[in-house]
Every structure is written in C-alpha cells, then in structure tokens.
C-alpha cells in the first residue's frame, strides 16, 4: 500500500488561519467575522494585514450570521469563525433562514469540532454538526483531514459560489497530505489501493484509517483507503467503484453515527449497490472531558477500532 509520512503535527485550525492569510493577500472580496475567538481561529495575521476587512461581533453568533448574509449582497465573501458548536447548534435558525434558504455566499468556518476538543467537555464537543448542516438544501459540507488540506479547502471555498460549512479541529494531528494539493470540492481522494475492504474516512479519522490499513496489511488484508473531505456533495462514484471491487466497507468519522458520513454512505449503498458496512463513529451519545487521545480510544474512534470494524465487515462479506 502507499505509505504516508507525518510531516510534523499541526492543528487544522492553523491550516484555516494560513488559508485566510493567503486569501487576505489575494482576494479583496474576502472579509472575516469572528465571535470573540480570534486566537482560537488563528486569524491574527489576516486581521493585522486587513483590519478594514475584519468584524469582531463579540459573543453574538446569531448576529454574526445575519451580518454575513447582508455582506454578500454587497458582493463580499464573508467567512464567519467560531467554535463548531456555536457555528451550528446555537445559530441554526439564522443559518437556515438567512443563509441557506436564500443561497447566500457565506462560508461558515467552524473550529474545535468533535470530541478531540478534549478537556472542554460535552457542552462544547458538538457531534451533530455535520448532520445539521448537510440537511440544509444547497449547503456544501467539508471536513478536511490535516493542516495542508484545511488550508487548501479554505482557498477553494472562496472560489465556490454558495453557502459552505467548513469544519476543522483543535488538536495537533498528523500533517501528511501534499502542501501543493489541488482541493476539488466534491471529489474524494483515494489514498491507497486495496482489494479486500474499503475504508472511507473523514477529518481526523483519515490518518487513523491509514494506520489501520498498515496494520491490516501485516495480517494479509488489503484495504483501500478513501478520504472523503466533502461530505456534501458526496462523491458517490468513488464509493461505489471501490465497494464494487472490495465487497464491503467501513466508514470512520469523529461525529455521531446518526446523521454523519456513515449514513450518507449507507444511503448510497442501499440505493445503488447494497454491501456490508460497519460504522466507526460516536454511538448516539454526548462526549465528556478528557484528553483527545483518551476520548478517541474510549469512544472507539482510533485505528484499533477501525481494525475491529474491518474484521466485522469481512466476516459479513464471507
């Protein structure tokens, strides 16, 4: 299988910050709004270089969404920024009514997503945001896997016309994708070829999927690993082509199993090519306080959990 090297751990939120810095220098239509979390979103450089294109709204996230929707009418491309819980759950009505319903060109950028937020605990560890956002008509949902891909995604969404939900995280994780990658919205990335099982992962679980695939290879199991960075629109062709070859699939995500990537894949398979599927995801529960590593292990979101799911899928295929 193809081997990937960790180029040095970095947080995906810093990938967003790096993307915003570049956009600040290259796209005068890009403006940024923040709900009192500038340091957490890593947008200090954008603000320092473009103070006239930054709006600090304070802890008033609903107002931030309304302002962003209004800015699009003047031809601007607003990027809202706060924690994922406040970017979605707290302001769902405003997003639905003011942004999605009217197709406003707002980029909703959400840091500290999922259980790897860690010690802040269940109230901040939103695990339902992908489901909330993918159900909104016309909303594009993106969940990149590392620093480089988050930076590339940030640049790509500025060129995309229409509302986007861009999700990323807090902890430093493996940075293994190319720095010069071209990010294609809606296009899956096949990271390794395999014949026995398809592993479809998103976000922080992509690196865990690669580690699982390496361990499986030592046991004679050939796993095809696919990075689904765009959950909506979903690259159904990539999924179906792979599963037609391998005959079974494991999906892996840092999200509730209800409403996430796994359900989107299950719908695709049920409609076009039924096949055994196992889901690695949080099983209908809230999170809790702990280190990211402790929580990923406890909630079954690491490479060991993916390996276990692969054996279950293979048994069902047989």
CSV table of C-alpha atoms in Angstrom, one decimal:
chain,number,residue,atom,x,y,z
A,1,UNK,CA,0.0,0.0,0.0
A,2,UNK,CA,1.0,3.6,-0.4
A,3,UNK,CA,2.9,4.9,2.7
A,4,UNK,CA,2.3,8.4,4.1
A,5,UNK,CA,4.6,10.3,6.4
A,6,UNK,CA,3.7,12.7,9.1
A,7,UNK,CA,5.4,15.9,8.1
A,8,UNK,CA,5.0,17.3,11.6
A,9,UNK,CA,1.9,17.5,13.7
A,10,UNK,CA,-0.1,20.7,13.3
A,11,UNK,CA,-3.6,21.7,14.2
A,12,UNK,CA,-6.2,22.0,11.3
A,13,UNK,CA,-7.4,25.3,12.7
A,14,UNK,CA,-3.9,26.7,11.9
A,15,UNK,CA,-4.4,25.5,8.3
A,16,UNK,CA,-7.5,27.6,8.2
A,17,UNK,CA,-5.6,30.6,9.5
A,18,UNK,CA,-2.9,30.1,6.9
A,19,UNK,CA,-5.6,29.9,4.2
A,20,UNK,CA,-7.2,33.1,5.5
A,21,UNK,CA,-3.8,34.9,5.4
A,22,UNK,CA,-3.3,34.0,1.8
A,23,UNK,CA,-6.9,35.0,0.9
A,24,UNK,CA,-6.4,38.3,2.6
A,25,UNK,CA,-3.5,39.0,0.2
A,26,UNK,CA,-5.1,37.7,-3.0
A,27,UNK,CA,-8.8,38.2,-2.8
A,28,UNK,CA,-10.0,41.7,-1.8
A,29,UNK,CA,-13.7,40.5,-1.6
A,30,UNK,CA,-12.9,38.2,1.3
A,31,UNK,CA,-14.0,39.5,4.7
A,32,UNK,CA,-13.8,37.8,8.1
A,33,UNK,CA,-16.2,37.9,11.1
A,34,UNK,CA,-15.4,36.4,14.5
A,35,UNK,CA,-17.3,35.8,17.7
A,36,UNK,CA,-14.6,36.7,20.2
A,37,UNK,CA,-12.3,33.8,19.4
A,38,UNK,CA,-9.6,35.4,17.1
A,39,UNK,CA,-6.8,33.5,18.8
A,40,UNK,CA,-8.5,30.1,18.7
A,41,UNK,CA,-9.3,30.5,15.0
A,42,UNK,CA,-5.7,31.6,14.1
A,43,UNK,CA,-6.8,34.7,12.1
A,44,UNK,CA,-4.5,37.2,13.7
A,45,UNK,CA,-2.4,37.7,10.6
A,46,UNK,CA,-5.4,38.3,8.4
A,47,UNK,CA,-6.6,41.0,10.8
A,48,UNK,CA,-3.2,42.7,11.1
A,49,UNK,CA,-2.9,42.9,7.3
A,50,UNK,CA,-6.6,43.7,6.6
A,51,UNK,CA,-8.1,45.5,9.6
A,52,UNK,CA,-10.8,47.1,7.4
A,53,UNK,CA,-12.0,43.6,6.3
A,54,UNK,CA,-12.5,42.2,9.8
A,55,UNK,CA,-15.6,42.5,12.0
A,56,UNK,CA,-15.4,41.5,15.7
A,57,UNK,CA,-19.1,40.8,16.7
A,58,UNK,CA,-18.4,39.5,20.2
A,59,UNK,CA,-20.4,36.7,21.7
A,60,UNK,CA,-23.3,37.3,19.4
A,61,UNK,CA,-23.1,34.4,16.9
A,62,UNK,CA,-26.7,34.8,15.6
A,63,UNK,CA,-26.0,38.4,14.8
A,64,UNK,CA,-22.8,37.3,13.1
A,65,UNK,CA,-24.7,35.1,10.7
A,66,UNK,CA,-27.1,37.9,9.8
A,67,UNK,CA,-24.3,40.4,9.2
A,68,UNK,CA,-22.5,37.8,7.0
A,69,UNK,CA,-25.7,37.3,4.9
A,70,UNK,CA,-26.0,41.0,4.5
A,71,UNK,CA,-22.4,41.4,3.4
A,72,UNK,CA,-22.9,39.1,0.5
A,73,UNK,CA,-25.5,41.5,-1.0
A,74,UNK,CA,-22.6,44.0,-1.5
A,75,UNK,CA,-20.5,41.4,-3.3
A,76,UNK,CA,-18.3,40.4,-0.4
A,77,UNK,CA,-17.3,36.9,0.5
A,78,UNK,CA,-17.8,36.6,4.3
A,79,UNK,CA,-16.0,33.9,6.4
A,80,UNK,CA,-17.6,33.5,9.8
A,81,UNK,CA,-15.5,32.0,12.5
A,82,UNK,CA,-16.1,30.5,15.9
A,83,UNK,CA,-16.3,27.1,17.6
A,84,UNK,CA,-18.3,24.4,15.7
A,85,UNK,CA,-20.9,24.2,18.5
A,86,UNK,CA,-21.6,27.9,18.2
A,87,UNK,CA,-21.3,27.9,14.4
A,88,UNK,CA,-24.2,25.5,14.0
A,89,UNK,CA,-26.3,24.5,17.0
A,90,UNK,CA,-26.5,27.9,18.5
A,91,UNK,CA,-27.4,29.7,15.3
A,92,UNK,CA,-29.2,27.0,13.2
A,93,UNK,CA,-32.3,29.2,12.7
A,94,UNK,CA,-30.2,32.1,11.3
A,95,UNK,CA,-28.3,29.8,9.0
A,96,UNK,CA,-31.4,28.2,7.7
A,97,UNK,CA,-33.4,31.3,7.2
A,98,UNK,CA,-30.8,34.0,6.3
A,99,UNK,CA,-28.1,31.9,4.5
A,100,UNK,CA,-29.3,28.6,3.2
A,101,UNK,CA,-32.8,29.5,2.2
A,102,UNK,CA,-31.6,32.4,0.1
A,103,UNK,CA,-28.4,30.7,-1.1
A,104,UNK,CA,-26.2,33.4,0.4
A,105,UNK,CA,-22.4,33.1,-0.4
A,106,UNK,CA,-21.4,32.7,3.3
A,107,UNK,CA,-18.5,30.5,4.4
A,108,UNK,CA,-19.3,29.1,7.9
A,109,UNK,CA,-15.9,28.2,9.3
A,110,UNK,CA,-16.0,26.0,12.5
A,111,UNK,CA,-13.1,25.2,14.7
A,112,UNK,CA,-12.9,22.9,17.8
A,113,UNK,CA,-15.3,20.4,16.2
A,114,UNK,CA,-15.9,16.9,17.5
A,115,UNK,CA,-14.6,15.0,20.6
A,116,UNK,CA,-11.0,16.0,20.1
A,117,UNK,CA,-11.9,19.4,21.5
A,118,UNK,CA,-11.0,17.4,24.7
A,119,UNK,CA,-11.0,18.9,28.1
A,120,UNK,CA,-13.7,21.5,27.4
A,121,UNK,CA,-16.2,18.6,27.7
A,122,UNK,CA,-19.6,17.6,26.3
A,123,UNK,CA,-21.2,21.1,26.1
A,124,UNK,CA,-18.6,22.2,23.5
A,125,UNK,CA,-17.9,18.9,21.7
A,126,UNK,CA,-20.6,19.0,19.1
A,127,UNK,CA,-21.0,15.7,17.4
A,128,UNK,CA,-24.2,16.5,15.4
A,129,UNK,CA,-23.0,19.4,13.3
A,130,UNK,CA,-22.4,17.5,10.0
A,131,UNK,CA,-25.9,16.1,10.2
A,132,UNK,CA,-27.4,19.5,10.9
A,133,UNK,CA,-25.6,21.2,8.0
A,134,UNK,CA,-25.9,18.5,5.4
A,135,UNK,CA,-29.7,18.5,5.7
A,136,UNK,CA,-29.9,22.2,4.6
A,137,UNK,CA,-30.6,22.4,0.9
A,138,UNK,CA,-27.8,23.9,-1.1
A,139,UNK,CA,-25.2,23.7,1.8
A,140,UNK,CA,-21.8,22.3,0.9
A,141,UNK,CA,-20.2,20.4,3.9
A,142,UNK,CA,-16.4,20.0,4.0
A,143,UNK,CA,-14.3,18.2,6.7
A,144,UNK,CA,-10.6,18.2,5.8
A,145,UNK,CA,-8.1,15.8,7.4
A,146,UNK,CA,-4.9,17.8,8.2
A,147,UNK,CA,-3.2,21.2,8.1
A,148,UNK,CA,-2.4,21.2,4.4
A,149,UNK,CA,-5.8,20.1,3.3
A,150,UNK,CA,-7.6,22.6,5.5
A,151,UNK,CA,-5.5,25.4,4.0
A,152,UNK,CA,-6.3,24.1,0.5
A,153,UNK,CA,-10.0,23.8,1.4
A,154,UNK,CA,-10.1,27.4,2.8
A,155,UNK,CA,-8.8,28.7,-0.5
A,156,UNK,CA,-11.2,26.5,-2.6
A,157,UNK,CA,-14.4,27.6,-0.8
A,158,UNK,CA,-13.6,31.2,-1.5
A,159,UNK,CA,-14.0,30.4,-5.2
A,160,UNK,CA,-17.2,28.3,-4.7
A,161,UNK,CA,-20.4,30.2,-5.2
A,162,UNK,CA,-22.9,29.4,-2.4
A,163,UNK,CA,-23.0,28.6,1.3
A,164,UNK,CA,-20.3,26.3,2.7
A,165,UNK,CA,-19.8,24.7,6.1
A,166,UNK,CA,-16.0,24.1,6.7
A,167,UNK,CA,-15.2,22.0,9.8
A,168,UNK,CA,-11.8,21.6,11.5
A,169,UNK,CA,-10.3,20.9,14.9
A,170,UNK,CA,-8.3,22.0,17.9
A,171,UNK,CA,-5.5,19.4,18.5
A,172,UNK,CA,-2.3,19.0,16.6
A,173,UNK,CA,-2.6,16.0,14.4
A,174,UNK,CA,-0.5,14.3,11.6
A,175,UNK,CA,0.1,16.5,8.6
A,176,UNK,CA,0.6,14.1,5.7
A,177,UNK,CA,-1.1,15.4,2.5
A,178,UNK,CA,0.8,17.4,-0.1
A,179,UNK,CA,1.3,21.1,0.6
A,180,UNK,CA,0.7,21.9,-3.0
A,181,UNK,CA,-2.5,19.8,-3.4
A,182,UNK,CA,-5.4,21.0,-5.5
A,183,UNK,CA,-8.6,20.8,-3.5
A,184,UNK,CA,-11.6,19.7,-5.5
A,185,UNK,CA,-14.9,20.2,-3.7
A,186,UNK,CA,-17.0,17.0,-4.0
A,187,UNK,CA,-14.1,14.9,-5.2
A,188,UNK,CA,-12.9,12.0,-3.0
A,189,UNK,CA,-9.2,11.3,-2.7
A,190,UNK,CA,-8.1,7.6,-2.9
A,191,UNK,CA,-5.1,7.3,-0.6
A,192,UNK,CA,-4.3,3.6,-1.2
A,193,UNK,CA,-5.4,0.8,-3.4
A,194,UNK,CA,-6.9,-2.4,-1.9
A,195,UNK,CA,-9.0,-5.4,-2.8
A,196,UNK,CA,-10.5,-6.8,0.4
A,197,UNK,CA,-12.2,-3.9,2.2
A,198,UNK,CA,-12.9,-0.2,1.6
A,199,UNK,CA,-12.2,2.2,4.5
A,200,UNK,CA,-13.9,5.5,4.0
A,201,UNK,CA,-12.8,8.2,6.4
A,202,UNK,CA,-13.1,11.9,7.0
A,203,UNK,CA,-11.4,14.5,9.1
A,204,UNK,CA,-9.1,13.3,11.9
A,205,UNK,CA,-10.1,9.7,11.2
A,206,UNK,CA,-8.3,9.7,7.8
A,207,UNK,CA,-4.9,9.3,9.5
A,208,UNK,CA,-6.2,6.6,11.8
A,209,UNK,CA,-7.6,4.8,8.8
A,210,UNK,CA,-4.1,4.8,7.2
A,211,UNK,CA,-2.6,3.4,10.3
A,212,UNK,CA,-5.3,0.7,10.5
A,213,UNK,CA,-4.6,-0.2,6.8
A,214,UNK,CA,-0.9,-0.6,7.5
A,215,UNK,CA,-1.6,-2.9,10.4
A,216,UNK,CA,-4.1,-4.9,8.4
A,217,UNK,CA,-1.5,-5.3,5.6
A,218,UNK,CA,0.7,-7.2,8.0
A,219,UNK,CA,-2.2,-9.6,8.5
A,220,UNK,CA,-2.7,-10.2,4.8
A,221,UNK,CA,-5.7,-7.9,4.4
A,222,UNK,CA,-5.6,-5.4,1.5
A,223,UNK,CA,-7.5,-2.2,2.5
A,224,UNK,CA,-8.5,0.6,0.1
A,225,UNK,CA,-8.5,3.9,1.9
A,226,UNK,CA,-10.6,6.9,0.7
A,227,UNK,CA,-10.5,10.4,2.1
A,228,UNK,CA,-14.0,11.9,1.9
A,229,UNK,CA,-13.2,15.5,2.6
A,230,UNK,CA,-16.5,16.7,1.1
A,231,UNK,CA,-19.5,15.1,2.8
A,232,UNK,CA,-21.9,17.0,0.7
A,233,UNK,CA,-22.0,16.8,-2.3
A,234,UNK,CA,-20.8,13.2,-1.8
A,235,UNK,CA,-18.6,11.5,-4.4
A,236,UNK,CA,-20.9,8.6,-4.8
A,237,UNK,CA,-19.0,7.3,-7.9
A,238,UNK,CA,-15.7,6.9,-5.9
A,239,UNK,CA,-17.6,5.0,-3.2
A,240,UNK,CA,-19.5,2.7,-5.5
A,241,UNK,CA,-16.4,1.9,-7.7
A,242,UNK,CA,-14.4,0.9,-4.6
A,243,UNK,CA,-17.1,-1.2,-2.9
A,244,UNK,CA,-17.9,-2.9,-6.2
A,245,UNK,CA,-14.3,-4.2,-6.1
A,246,UNK,CA,-13.9,-4.9,-2.4
A,247,UNK,CA,-17.4,-6.0,-1.5
A,248,UNK,CA,-17.5,-4.4,2.0
A,249,UNK,CA,-16.9,-1.0,3.6
A,250,UNK,CA,-16.0,0.6,6.9
A,251,UNK,CA,-16.8,4.3,7.5
A,252,UNK,CA,-14.9,6.3,10.1
A,253,UNK,CA,-15.8,9.8,11.4
A,254,UNK,CA,-15.5,11.9,14.5
A,255,UNK,CA,-19.2,12.5,14.7
A,256,UNK,CA,-22.4,10.9,15.9
A,257,UNK,CA,-23.2,7.8,13.8
A,258,UNK,CA,-26.7,9.3,13.3
A,259,UNK,CA,-26.6,11.8,10.5
A,260,UNK,CA,-23.0,11.7,9.6
A,261,UNK,CA,-20.8,10.4,6.8
A,262,UNK,CA,-21.7,6.8,7.6
A,263,UNK,CA,-25.3,7.4,7.0
A,264,UNK,CA,-24.7,9.2,3.7
A,265,UNK,CA,-22.6,6.2,2.5
A,266,UNK,CA,-25.2,3.7,3.7
A,267,UNK,CA,-27.9,5.6,1.7
A,268,UNK,CA,-25.7,5.5,-1.4
A,269,UNK,CA,-25.1,1.7,-1.0
A,270,UNK,CA,-28.7,0.9,-0.3
A,271,UNK,CA,-29.8,2.8,-3.4
A,272,UNK,CA,-27.1,1.6,-5.8
A,273,UNK,CA,-25.1,-1.3,-4.5
A,274,UNK,CA,-26.0,-3.0,-1.2
A,275,UNK,CA,-23.0,-4.2,0.7
A,276,UNK,CA,-21.9,-5.0,4.3
A,277,UNK,CA,-21.0,-1.8,6.1
A,278,UNK,CA,-19.6,-1.1,9.6
A,279,UNK,CA,-19.6,2.3,11.1
A,280,UNK,CA,-16.9,3.8,13.3
A,281,UNK,CA,-18.5,6.8,15.0
A,282,UNK,CA,-19.8,8.0,18.3
A,283,UNK,CA,-22.8,5.9,19.1
A,284,UNK,CA,-25.7,8.2,20.0
A,285,UNK,CA,-24.1,9.9,23.0
A,286,UNK,CA,-22.6,13.1,24.2
A,287,UNK,CA,-18.9,13.4,24.9
A,288,UNK,CA,-17.1,14.2,28.2
A,289,UNK,CA,-14.0,15.8,29.5
A,290,UNK,CA,-10.6,14.2,28.8
A,291,UNK,CA,-7.6,14.4,26.5
A,292,UNK,CA,-8.3,13.9,22.8
A,293,UNK,CA,-6.3,10.6,22.9
A,294,UNK,CA,-8.3,9.3,25.9
A,295,UNK,CA,-11.6,10.2,24.3
A,296,UNK,CA,-10.8,8.8,20.9
A,297,UNK,CA,-9.9,5.5,22.5
A,298,UNK,CA,-12.9,5.4,24.8
A,299,UNK,CA,-15.4,6.3,22.1
A,300,UNK,CA,-13.9,3.9,19.6
A,301,UNK,CA,-12.6,6.4,17.1
A,302,UNK,CA,-9.0,5.2,16.7
A,303,UNK,CA,-7.1,2.9,14.4
A,304,UNK,CA,-7.7,-0.1,16.6
A,305,UNK,CA,-11.5,0.5,16.4
A,306,UNK,CA,-11.2,0.7,12.6
A,307,UNK,CA,-9.3,-2.6,12.5
A,308,UNK,CA,-12.0,-4.3,14.6
A,309,UNK,CA,-14.7,-2.9,12.3
A,310,UNK,CA,-12.8,-4.2,9.3
A,311,UNK,CA,-12.9,-7.8,10.7
A,312,UNK,CA,-16.6,-7.5,11.3
A,313,UNK,CA,-17.2,-6.3,7.7
A,314,UNK,CA,-15.1,-9.1,6.3
A,315,UNK,CA,-16.9,-11.7,8.3
A,316,UNK,CA,-20.2,-10.4,7.0
A,317,UNK,CA,-19.0,-10.4,3.4
A,318,UNK,CA,-17.9,-14.0,3.7
